[in-house]
Coordinates of C-alpha atoms and ligand atoms in Angstrom, one line a residue:
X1 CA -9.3 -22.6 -17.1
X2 CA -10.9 -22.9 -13.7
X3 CA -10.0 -22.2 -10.5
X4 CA -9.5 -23.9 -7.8
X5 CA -8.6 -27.3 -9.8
X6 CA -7.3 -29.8 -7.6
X7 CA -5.4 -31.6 -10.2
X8 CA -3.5 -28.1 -11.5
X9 CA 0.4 -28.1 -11.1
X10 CA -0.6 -25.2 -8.7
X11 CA -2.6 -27.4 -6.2
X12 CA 0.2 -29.9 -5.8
X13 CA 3.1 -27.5 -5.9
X14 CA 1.0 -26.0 -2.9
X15 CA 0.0 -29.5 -1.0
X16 CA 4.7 -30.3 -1.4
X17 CA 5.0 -26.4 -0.1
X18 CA 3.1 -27.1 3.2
X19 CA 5.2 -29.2 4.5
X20 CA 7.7 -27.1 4.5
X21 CA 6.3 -23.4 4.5
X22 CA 3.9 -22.4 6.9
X23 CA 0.4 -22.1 4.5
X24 CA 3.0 -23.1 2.0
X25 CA 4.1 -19.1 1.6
X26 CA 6.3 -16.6 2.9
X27 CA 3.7 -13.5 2.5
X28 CA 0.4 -13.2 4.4
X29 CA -0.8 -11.1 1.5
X30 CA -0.6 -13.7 -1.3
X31 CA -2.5 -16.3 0.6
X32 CA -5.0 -17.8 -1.6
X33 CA -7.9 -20.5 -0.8
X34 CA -7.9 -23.2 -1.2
X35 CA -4.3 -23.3 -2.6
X36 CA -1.9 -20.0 -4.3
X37 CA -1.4 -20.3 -7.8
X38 CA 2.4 -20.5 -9.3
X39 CA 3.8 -18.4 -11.5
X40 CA 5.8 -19.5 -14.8
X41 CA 6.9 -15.7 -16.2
X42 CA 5.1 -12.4 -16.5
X43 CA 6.2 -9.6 -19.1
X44 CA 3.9 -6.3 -19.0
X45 CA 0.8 -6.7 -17.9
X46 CA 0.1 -10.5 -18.1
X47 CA 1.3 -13.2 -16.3
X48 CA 1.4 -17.2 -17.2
X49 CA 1.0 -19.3 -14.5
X50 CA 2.8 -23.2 -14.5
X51 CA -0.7 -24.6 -15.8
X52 CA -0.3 -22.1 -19.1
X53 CA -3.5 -20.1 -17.5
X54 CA -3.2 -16.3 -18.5
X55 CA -3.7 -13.8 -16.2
X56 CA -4.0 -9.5 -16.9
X57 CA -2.2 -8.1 -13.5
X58 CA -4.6 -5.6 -12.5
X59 CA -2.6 -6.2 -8.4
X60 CA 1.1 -5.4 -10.1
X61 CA 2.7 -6.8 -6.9
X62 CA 0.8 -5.3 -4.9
X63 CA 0.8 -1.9 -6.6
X64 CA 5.2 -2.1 -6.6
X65 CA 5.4 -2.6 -10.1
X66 CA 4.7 0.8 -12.0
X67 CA 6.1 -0.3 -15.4
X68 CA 4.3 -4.3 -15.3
X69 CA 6.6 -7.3 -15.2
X70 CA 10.2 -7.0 -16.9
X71 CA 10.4 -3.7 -17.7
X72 CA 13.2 -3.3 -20.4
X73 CA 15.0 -0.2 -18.9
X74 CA 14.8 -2.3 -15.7
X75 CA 15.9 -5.5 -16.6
X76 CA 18.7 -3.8 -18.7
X77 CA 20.3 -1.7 -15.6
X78 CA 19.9 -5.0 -13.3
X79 CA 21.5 -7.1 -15.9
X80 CA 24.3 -4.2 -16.7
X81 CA 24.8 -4.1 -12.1
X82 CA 24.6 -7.6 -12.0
X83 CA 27.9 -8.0 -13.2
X84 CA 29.6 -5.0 -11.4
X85 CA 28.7 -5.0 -7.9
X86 CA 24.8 -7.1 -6.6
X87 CA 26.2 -6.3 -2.9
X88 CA 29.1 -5.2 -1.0
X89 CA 29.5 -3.4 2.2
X90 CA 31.1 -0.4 0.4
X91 CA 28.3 2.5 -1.0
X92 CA 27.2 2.8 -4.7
X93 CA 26.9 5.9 -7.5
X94 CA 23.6 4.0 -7.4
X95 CA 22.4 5.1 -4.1
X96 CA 23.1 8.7 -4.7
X97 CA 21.5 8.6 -8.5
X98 CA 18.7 7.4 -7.0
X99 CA 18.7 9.8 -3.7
X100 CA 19.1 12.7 -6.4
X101 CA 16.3 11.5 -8.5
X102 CA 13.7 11.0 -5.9
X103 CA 14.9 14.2 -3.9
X104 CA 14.7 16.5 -6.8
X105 CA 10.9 15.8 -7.2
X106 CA 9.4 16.2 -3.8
X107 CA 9.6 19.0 -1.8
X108 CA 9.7 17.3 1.4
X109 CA 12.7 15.5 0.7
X110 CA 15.5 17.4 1.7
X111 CA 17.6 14.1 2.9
X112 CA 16.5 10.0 2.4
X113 CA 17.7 7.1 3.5
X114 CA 16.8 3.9 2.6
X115 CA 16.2 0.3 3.4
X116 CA 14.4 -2.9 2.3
X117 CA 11.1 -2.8 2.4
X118 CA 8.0 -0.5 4.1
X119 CA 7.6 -2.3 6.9
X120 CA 11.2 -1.1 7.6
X121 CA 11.1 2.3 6.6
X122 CA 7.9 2.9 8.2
X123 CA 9.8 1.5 11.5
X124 CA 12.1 3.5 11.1
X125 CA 10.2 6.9 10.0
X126 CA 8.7 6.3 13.7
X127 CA 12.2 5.0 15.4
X128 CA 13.0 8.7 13.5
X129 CA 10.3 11.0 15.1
X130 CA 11.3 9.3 18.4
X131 CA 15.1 10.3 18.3
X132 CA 14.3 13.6 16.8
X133 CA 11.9 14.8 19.2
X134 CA 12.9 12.8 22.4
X135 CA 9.0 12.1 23.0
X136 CA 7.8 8.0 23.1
X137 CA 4.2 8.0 21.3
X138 CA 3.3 8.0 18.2
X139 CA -0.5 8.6 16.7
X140 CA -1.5 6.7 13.6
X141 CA -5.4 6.1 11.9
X142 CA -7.7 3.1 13.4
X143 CA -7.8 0.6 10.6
X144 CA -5.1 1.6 8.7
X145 CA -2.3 -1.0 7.3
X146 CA 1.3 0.2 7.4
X147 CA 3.3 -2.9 7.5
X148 CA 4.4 -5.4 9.6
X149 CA 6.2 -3.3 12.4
X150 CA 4.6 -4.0 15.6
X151 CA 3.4 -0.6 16.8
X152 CA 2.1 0.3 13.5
X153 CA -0.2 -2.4 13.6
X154 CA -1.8 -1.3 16.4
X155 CA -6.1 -1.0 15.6
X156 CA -5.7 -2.7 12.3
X157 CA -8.3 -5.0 13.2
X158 CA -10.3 -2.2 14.4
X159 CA -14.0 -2.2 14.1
X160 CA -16.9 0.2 15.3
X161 CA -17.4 -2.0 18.8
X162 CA -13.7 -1.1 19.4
X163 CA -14.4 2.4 20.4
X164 CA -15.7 4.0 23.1
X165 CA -18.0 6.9 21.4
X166 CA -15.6 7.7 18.6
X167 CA -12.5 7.4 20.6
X168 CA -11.1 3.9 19.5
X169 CA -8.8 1.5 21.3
X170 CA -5.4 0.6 21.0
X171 CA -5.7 -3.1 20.3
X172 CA -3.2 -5.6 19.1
X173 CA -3.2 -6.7 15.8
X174 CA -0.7 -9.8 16.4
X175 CA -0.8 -12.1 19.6
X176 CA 1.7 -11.9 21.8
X177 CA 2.0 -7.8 21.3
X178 CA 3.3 -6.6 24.6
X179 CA 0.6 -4.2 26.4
X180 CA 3.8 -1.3 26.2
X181 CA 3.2 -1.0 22.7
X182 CA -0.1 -0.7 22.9
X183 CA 0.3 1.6 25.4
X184 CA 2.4 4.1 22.8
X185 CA 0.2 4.1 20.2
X186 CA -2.6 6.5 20.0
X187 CA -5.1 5.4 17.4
X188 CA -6.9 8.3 16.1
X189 CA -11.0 8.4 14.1
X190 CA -10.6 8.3 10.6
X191 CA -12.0 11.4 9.4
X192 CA -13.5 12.2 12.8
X193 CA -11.6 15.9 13.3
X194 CA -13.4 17.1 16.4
X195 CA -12.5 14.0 18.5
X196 CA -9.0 13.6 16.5
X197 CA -8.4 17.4 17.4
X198 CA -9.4 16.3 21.5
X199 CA -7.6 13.1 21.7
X200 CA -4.2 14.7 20.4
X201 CA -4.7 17.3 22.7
X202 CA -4.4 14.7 25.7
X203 CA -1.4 12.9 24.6
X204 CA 0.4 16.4 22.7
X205 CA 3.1 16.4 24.8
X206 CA 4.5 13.1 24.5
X207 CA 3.3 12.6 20.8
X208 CA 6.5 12.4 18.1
X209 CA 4.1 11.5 15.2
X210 CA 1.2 11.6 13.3
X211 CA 1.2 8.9 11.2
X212 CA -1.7 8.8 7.9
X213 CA -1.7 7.1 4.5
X214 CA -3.3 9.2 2.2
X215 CA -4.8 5.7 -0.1
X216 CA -5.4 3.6 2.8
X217 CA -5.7 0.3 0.8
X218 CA -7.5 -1.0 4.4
X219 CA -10.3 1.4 4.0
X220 CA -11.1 0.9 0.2
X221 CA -8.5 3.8 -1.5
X222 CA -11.2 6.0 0.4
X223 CA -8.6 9.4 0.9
X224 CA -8.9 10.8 4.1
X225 CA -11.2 14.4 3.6
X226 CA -9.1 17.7 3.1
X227 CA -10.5 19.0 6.2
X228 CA -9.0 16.2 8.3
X229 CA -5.9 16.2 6.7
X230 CA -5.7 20.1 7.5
X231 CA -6.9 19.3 11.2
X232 CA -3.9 17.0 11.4
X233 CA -1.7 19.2 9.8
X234 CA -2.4 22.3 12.1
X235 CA -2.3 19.6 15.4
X236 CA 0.8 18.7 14.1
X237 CA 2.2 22.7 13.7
X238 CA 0.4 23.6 17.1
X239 CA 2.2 21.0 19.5
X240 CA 5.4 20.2 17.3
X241 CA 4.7 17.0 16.4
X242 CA 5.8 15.3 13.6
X243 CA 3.6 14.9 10.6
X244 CA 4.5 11.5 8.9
X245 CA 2.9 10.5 5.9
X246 CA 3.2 6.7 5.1
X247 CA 3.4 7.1 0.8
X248 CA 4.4 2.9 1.0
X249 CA 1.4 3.0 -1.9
X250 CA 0.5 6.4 -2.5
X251 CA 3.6 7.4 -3.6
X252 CA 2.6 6.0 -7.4
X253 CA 0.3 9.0 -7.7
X254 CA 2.0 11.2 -8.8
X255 CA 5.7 12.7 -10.3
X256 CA 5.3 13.9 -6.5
X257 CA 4.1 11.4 -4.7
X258 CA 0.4 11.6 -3.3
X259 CA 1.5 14.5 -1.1
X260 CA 2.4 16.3 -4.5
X261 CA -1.4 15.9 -5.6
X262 CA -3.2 16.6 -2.2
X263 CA -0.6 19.7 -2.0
X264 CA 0.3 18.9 1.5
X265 CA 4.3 18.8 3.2
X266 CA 4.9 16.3 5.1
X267 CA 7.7 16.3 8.1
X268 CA 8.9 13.2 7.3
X269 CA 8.0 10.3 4.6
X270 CA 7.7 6.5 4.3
X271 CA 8.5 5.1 1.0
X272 CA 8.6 2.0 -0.9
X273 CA 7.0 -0.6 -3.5
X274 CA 7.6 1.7 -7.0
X275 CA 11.0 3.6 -6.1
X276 CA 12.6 -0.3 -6.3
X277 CA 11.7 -0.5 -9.8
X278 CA 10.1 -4.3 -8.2
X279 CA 13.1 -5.0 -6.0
X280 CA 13.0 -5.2 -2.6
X281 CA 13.4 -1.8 -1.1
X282 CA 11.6 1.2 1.6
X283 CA 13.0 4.5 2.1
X284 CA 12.6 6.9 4.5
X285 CA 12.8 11.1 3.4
X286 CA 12.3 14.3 5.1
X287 CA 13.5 17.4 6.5
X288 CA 17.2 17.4 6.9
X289 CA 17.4 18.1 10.9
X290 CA 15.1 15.5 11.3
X291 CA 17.0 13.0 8.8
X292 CA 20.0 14.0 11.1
X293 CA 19.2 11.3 13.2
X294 CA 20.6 9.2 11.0
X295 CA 24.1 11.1 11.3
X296 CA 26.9 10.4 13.8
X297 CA 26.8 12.3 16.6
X298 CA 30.3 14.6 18.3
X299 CA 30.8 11.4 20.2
X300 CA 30.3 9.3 16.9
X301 CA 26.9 7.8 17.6
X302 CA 23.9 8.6 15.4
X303 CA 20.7 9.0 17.8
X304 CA 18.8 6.6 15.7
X305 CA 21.9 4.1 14.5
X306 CA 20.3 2.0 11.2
X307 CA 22.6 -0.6 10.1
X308 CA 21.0 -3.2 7.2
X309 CA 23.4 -5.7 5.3
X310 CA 21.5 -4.9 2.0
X311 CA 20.7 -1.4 2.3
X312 CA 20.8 0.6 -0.5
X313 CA 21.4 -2.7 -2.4
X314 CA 22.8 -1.7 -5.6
X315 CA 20.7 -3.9 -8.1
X316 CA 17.8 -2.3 -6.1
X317 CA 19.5 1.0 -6.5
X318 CA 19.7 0.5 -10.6
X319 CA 16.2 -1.1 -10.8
X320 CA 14.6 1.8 -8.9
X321 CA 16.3 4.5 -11.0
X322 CA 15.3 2.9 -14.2
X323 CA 11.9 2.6 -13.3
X324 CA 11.4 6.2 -11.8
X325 CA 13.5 7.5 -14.8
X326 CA 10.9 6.5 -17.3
X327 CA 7.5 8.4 -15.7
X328 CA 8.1 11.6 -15.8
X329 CA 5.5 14.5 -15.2
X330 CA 3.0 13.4 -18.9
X331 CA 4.1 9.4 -17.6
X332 CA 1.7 10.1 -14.9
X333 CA -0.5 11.9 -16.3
X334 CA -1.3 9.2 -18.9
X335 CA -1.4 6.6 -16.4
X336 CA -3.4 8.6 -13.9
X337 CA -5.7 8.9 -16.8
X338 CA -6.2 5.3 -17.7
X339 CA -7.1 4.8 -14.4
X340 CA -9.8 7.4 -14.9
X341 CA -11.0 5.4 -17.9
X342 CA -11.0 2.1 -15.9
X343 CA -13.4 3.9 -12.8
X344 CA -15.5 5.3 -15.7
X345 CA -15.9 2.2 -17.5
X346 CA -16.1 0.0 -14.0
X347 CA -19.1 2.6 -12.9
X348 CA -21.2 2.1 -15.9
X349 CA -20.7 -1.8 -16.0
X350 CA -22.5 -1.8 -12.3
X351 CA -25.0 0.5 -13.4
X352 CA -25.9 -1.1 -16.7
X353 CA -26.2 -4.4 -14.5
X354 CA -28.5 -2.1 -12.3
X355 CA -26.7 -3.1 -9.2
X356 CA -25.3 -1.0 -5.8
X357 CA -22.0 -0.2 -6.3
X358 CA -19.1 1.7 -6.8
X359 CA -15.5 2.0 -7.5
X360 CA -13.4 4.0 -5.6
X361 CA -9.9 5.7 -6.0
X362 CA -7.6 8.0 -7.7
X363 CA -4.9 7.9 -10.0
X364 CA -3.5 4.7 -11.4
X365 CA -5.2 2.9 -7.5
X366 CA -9.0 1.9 -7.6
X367 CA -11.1 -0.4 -5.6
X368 CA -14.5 -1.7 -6.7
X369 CA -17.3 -2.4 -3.6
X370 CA -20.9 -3.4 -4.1
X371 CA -22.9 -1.0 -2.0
X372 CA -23.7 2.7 -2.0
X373 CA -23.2 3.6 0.8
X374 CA -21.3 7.0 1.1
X375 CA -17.7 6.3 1.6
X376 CA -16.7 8.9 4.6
X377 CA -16.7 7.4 7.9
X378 CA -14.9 4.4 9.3
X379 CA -17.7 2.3 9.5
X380 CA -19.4 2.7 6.2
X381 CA -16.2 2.0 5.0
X382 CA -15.6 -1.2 6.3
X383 CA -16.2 -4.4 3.9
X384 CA -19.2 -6.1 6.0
X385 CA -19.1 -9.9 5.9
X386 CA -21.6 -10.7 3.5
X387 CA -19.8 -7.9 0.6
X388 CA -16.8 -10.4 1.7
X389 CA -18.5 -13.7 0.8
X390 CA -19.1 -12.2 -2.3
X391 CA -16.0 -10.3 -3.2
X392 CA -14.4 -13.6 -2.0
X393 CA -16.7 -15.7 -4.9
X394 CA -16.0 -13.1 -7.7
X395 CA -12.7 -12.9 -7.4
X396 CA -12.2 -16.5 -8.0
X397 CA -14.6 -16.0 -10.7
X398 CA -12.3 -13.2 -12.1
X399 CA -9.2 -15.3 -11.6
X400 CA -10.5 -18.2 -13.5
X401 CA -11.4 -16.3 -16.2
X402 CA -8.0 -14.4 -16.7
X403 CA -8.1 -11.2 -14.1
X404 CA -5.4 -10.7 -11.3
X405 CA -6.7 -8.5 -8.8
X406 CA -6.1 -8.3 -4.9
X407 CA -8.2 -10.3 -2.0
X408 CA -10.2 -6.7 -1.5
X409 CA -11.1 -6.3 -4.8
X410 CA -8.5 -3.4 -4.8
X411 CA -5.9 -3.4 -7.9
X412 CA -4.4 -0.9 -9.6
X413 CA -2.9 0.0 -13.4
X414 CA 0.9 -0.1 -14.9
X415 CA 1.9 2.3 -17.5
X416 CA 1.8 -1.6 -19.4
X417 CA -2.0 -1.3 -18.8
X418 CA -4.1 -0.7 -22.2
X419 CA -7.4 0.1 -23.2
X420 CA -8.2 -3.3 -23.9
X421 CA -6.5 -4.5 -20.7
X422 CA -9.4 -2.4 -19.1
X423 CA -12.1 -3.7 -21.7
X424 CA -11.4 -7.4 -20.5
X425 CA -11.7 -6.4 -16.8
X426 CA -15.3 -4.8 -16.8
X427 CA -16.6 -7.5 -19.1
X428 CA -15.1 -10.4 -17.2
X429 CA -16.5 -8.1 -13.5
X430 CA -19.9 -7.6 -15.5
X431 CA -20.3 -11.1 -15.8
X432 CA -18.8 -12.0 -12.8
X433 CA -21.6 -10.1 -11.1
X434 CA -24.2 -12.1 -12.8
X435 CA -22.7 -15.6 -12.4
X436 CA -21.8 -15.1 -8.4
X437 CA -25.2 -12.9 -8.1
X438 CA -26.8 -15.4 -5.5
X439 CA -24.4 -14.6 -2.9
X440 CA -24.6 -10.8 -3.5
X441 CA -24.8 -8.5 -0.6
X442 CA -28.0 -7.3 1.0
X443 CA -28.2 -3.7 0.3
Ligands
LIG501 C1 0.7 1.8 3.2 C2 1.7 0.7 3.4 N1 2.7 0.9 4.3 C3 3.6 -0.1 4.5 C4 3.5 -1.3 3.8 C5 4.6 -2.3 4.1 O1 5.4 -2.5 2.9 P1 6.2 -3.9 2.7 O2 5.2 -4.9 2.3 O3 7.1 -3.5 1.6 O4 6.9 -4.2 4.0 C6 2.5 -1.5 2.9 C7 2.4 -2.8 2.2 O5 1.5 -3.0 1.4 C8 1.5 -0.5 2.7 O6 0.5 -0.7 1.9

């Protein structure tokens, strides 16, 4: 196998796509150069793509699917929904098994509501902190990726020239964004409390949120430090704003989310990706006055209305329960520990190879970079563009010689995972390293 192969079924199935899909895809994301590779079936861990090529999923749909591909409990509760209800514009015993379910394990979540993916639900956990607290601004982390909502994409692009000092801009992430959006977000210093603590000051009284992911994927699964997220916390307390935690990703943690491993309690939450059970679904939980925005009003408004033909989709509903039903509080544990095992195993690979590097991560998430720099501040954080040459040539190493694994060299394990799943990966990545080892990154 090799990859790219201009005369694979995947390189024309690309070249008929383009003239019909825009970069022949519907997903930013999944964009591949010089052409995506199609899929044939998956089951577990591995996936066959149209060419027969075999492939270990070490990117599980971009971290959604917690069990691997076709999950029996999941494919049996689909297929046993399928032929009751797949969507009608009545509600489902689905919806509130599921509500139950996810309810019961976090603290936080007195109430949820849910929709179709976390772009939505993180639009709507800030459309949320807007209606509950009558104030137009939200704050969010520079660099961070929440979806494809306009205002949280504000300083995604972010890099150390787009500050003045340590206070960075708001800048657009997508032409075309009007200036009034940039003018409500606040983007706050990763990990930088003092000037965090000064810049929410300024804008405390028309703040709603705080917005932080506590895995930003963006910033190489580097956590934000305890003492920031305590800075935020206490911000949040002092001026009664909102803390919002967007657990899109870092929900797959733990039988509590992320926010049940950091021990922190979140105002309000973003959800999505694993509660779907690899459906399309987002979610949005909290306290219950604040999740009474959602709720008609004397004169029968709600303050934030939320309509959505397929939310609470009942297949989604099914597949979601299924899924989450099967990891319970050992589940995790076992899967959080294989992920241990891979950032062990992934550590001494680089150092028998006696090159920088490091992986990065916690739980079943990790991310693998080729420098040693310490991984605390915004800056030293970022992939510079010669790491990217490189990550971009060992990936398509790692892909033509059977590994899945996302763009940023970011990827992350399914309770289908084994110990030889994660033998494969460093021996392929060790190799890897040696056959791409021209373009590696001055250190
Ligand atoms: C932290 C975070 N928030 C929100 C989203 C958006 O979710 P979706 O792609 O389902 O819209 C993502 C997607 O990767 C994410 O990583």
């Amino acid at each position: 196998m090799e990859y790219p192969n201009p005369e694979s079924q995947s390189a024309t199935l690309a070249a008929r796509a383009r003239h019909v899909l825009p970069d022949g895809n519907s997903r930013t994301t999944i964009a591949l150069k010089p052409y995506p590779i199609y899929i044939e079936s998956a089951a577990g861990a591995e996936v066959i793509d149209v060419d027969g090529n075999h492939y270990i999923d070490f990117n599980n749909n971009y971290t959604s699917l917690l069990h691997g591909h076709c999950f029996e409990p999941v494919t049996r509760a689909v297929e046993s929904q399928l032929t009751k209800a797949t969507a009608c514009s009545f509600t489902t015993v689905a919806e509130i098994e599921l509500a139950e379910l996810l309810c019961d394990r976090v603290e936080s979540f007195e109430k949820i509501r849910f929709c179709n993916s976390g772009s939505e639900a993180v639009m709507n956990m800030l459309k949320a902190a807007r209606a509950f607290t009558g104030r137009p601004k939200v704050a969010k982390i520079e660099g961070l990726y929440h979806g494809s909502y306009d205002f949280a994409e504000v300083s995604l692009k972010n890099r150390p020239e787009d500050r003045k000092g340590l206070v960075p801009r708001s800048t657009p992430y997508s032409f075309g964004t009007p200036d009034s959006v940039l003018h409500e977000v606040i983007p706050l210093p990763f990990n930088e409390a003092e000037v965090t603590e000064a810049i929410v000051e300024q804008h405390a009284d028309s703040l709603a949120c705080i917005m932080i992911d506590l895995m930003p994927q963006t910033l190489s699964m580097s956590s934000p430090s305890a003492e920031y997220l305590s800075t935020l916390a206490r911000l949040a307390n002092q001026y009664n704003i909102l803390l919002a935690f967007d657990e899109v990703i870092s929900f797959r943690l733990g039988y509590s989310g992320g926010q049940g491993m950091f021990g922190l309690k979140p105002d309000i939450t973003s959800l999505g990706k694993i509660i779907g059970g690899g459906f399309p679904v987002g979610a949005i939980a909290g306290r219950a006055d604040i999740m009474s925005v959602f709720e008609p009003g004397a004169d029968g408004i709600a303050r934030l209305p939320h309509g959505g033909t397929f939310n609470g989709n009942p297949i989604t509903m099914a597949a979601g329960k299924a899924a989450m039903s099967a990891m319970d509080v050992e589940k995790f544990n076992q899967l959080n520990a294989l992920g241990d095992q891979l950032r062990e195993e992934t550590a001494s690979t680089l150092a028998d190879l006696n090159m920088p590097g490091q992986v990065i991560g916690k739980g079943s998430l990790f991310a693998v970079r080729f420098h040693d720099r310490p991984m605390d501040n915004f800056a030293d954080i970022l992939v510079r563009d010669d790491e990217r040459v490189f990550m971009e040539h060992l990936r398509n190493y790692l892909i033509g010689n059977g590994i899945w694994i996302g763009s940023n060299m970011a990827g992350c394990l399914s309770t289908a995972t084994t110990e030889d799943h994660i033998d494969k990966f460093c021996k392929t990545l060790s190799a890897g390293i040696e056959a791409c080892k021209e373009s590696f990154p001055a250190n």
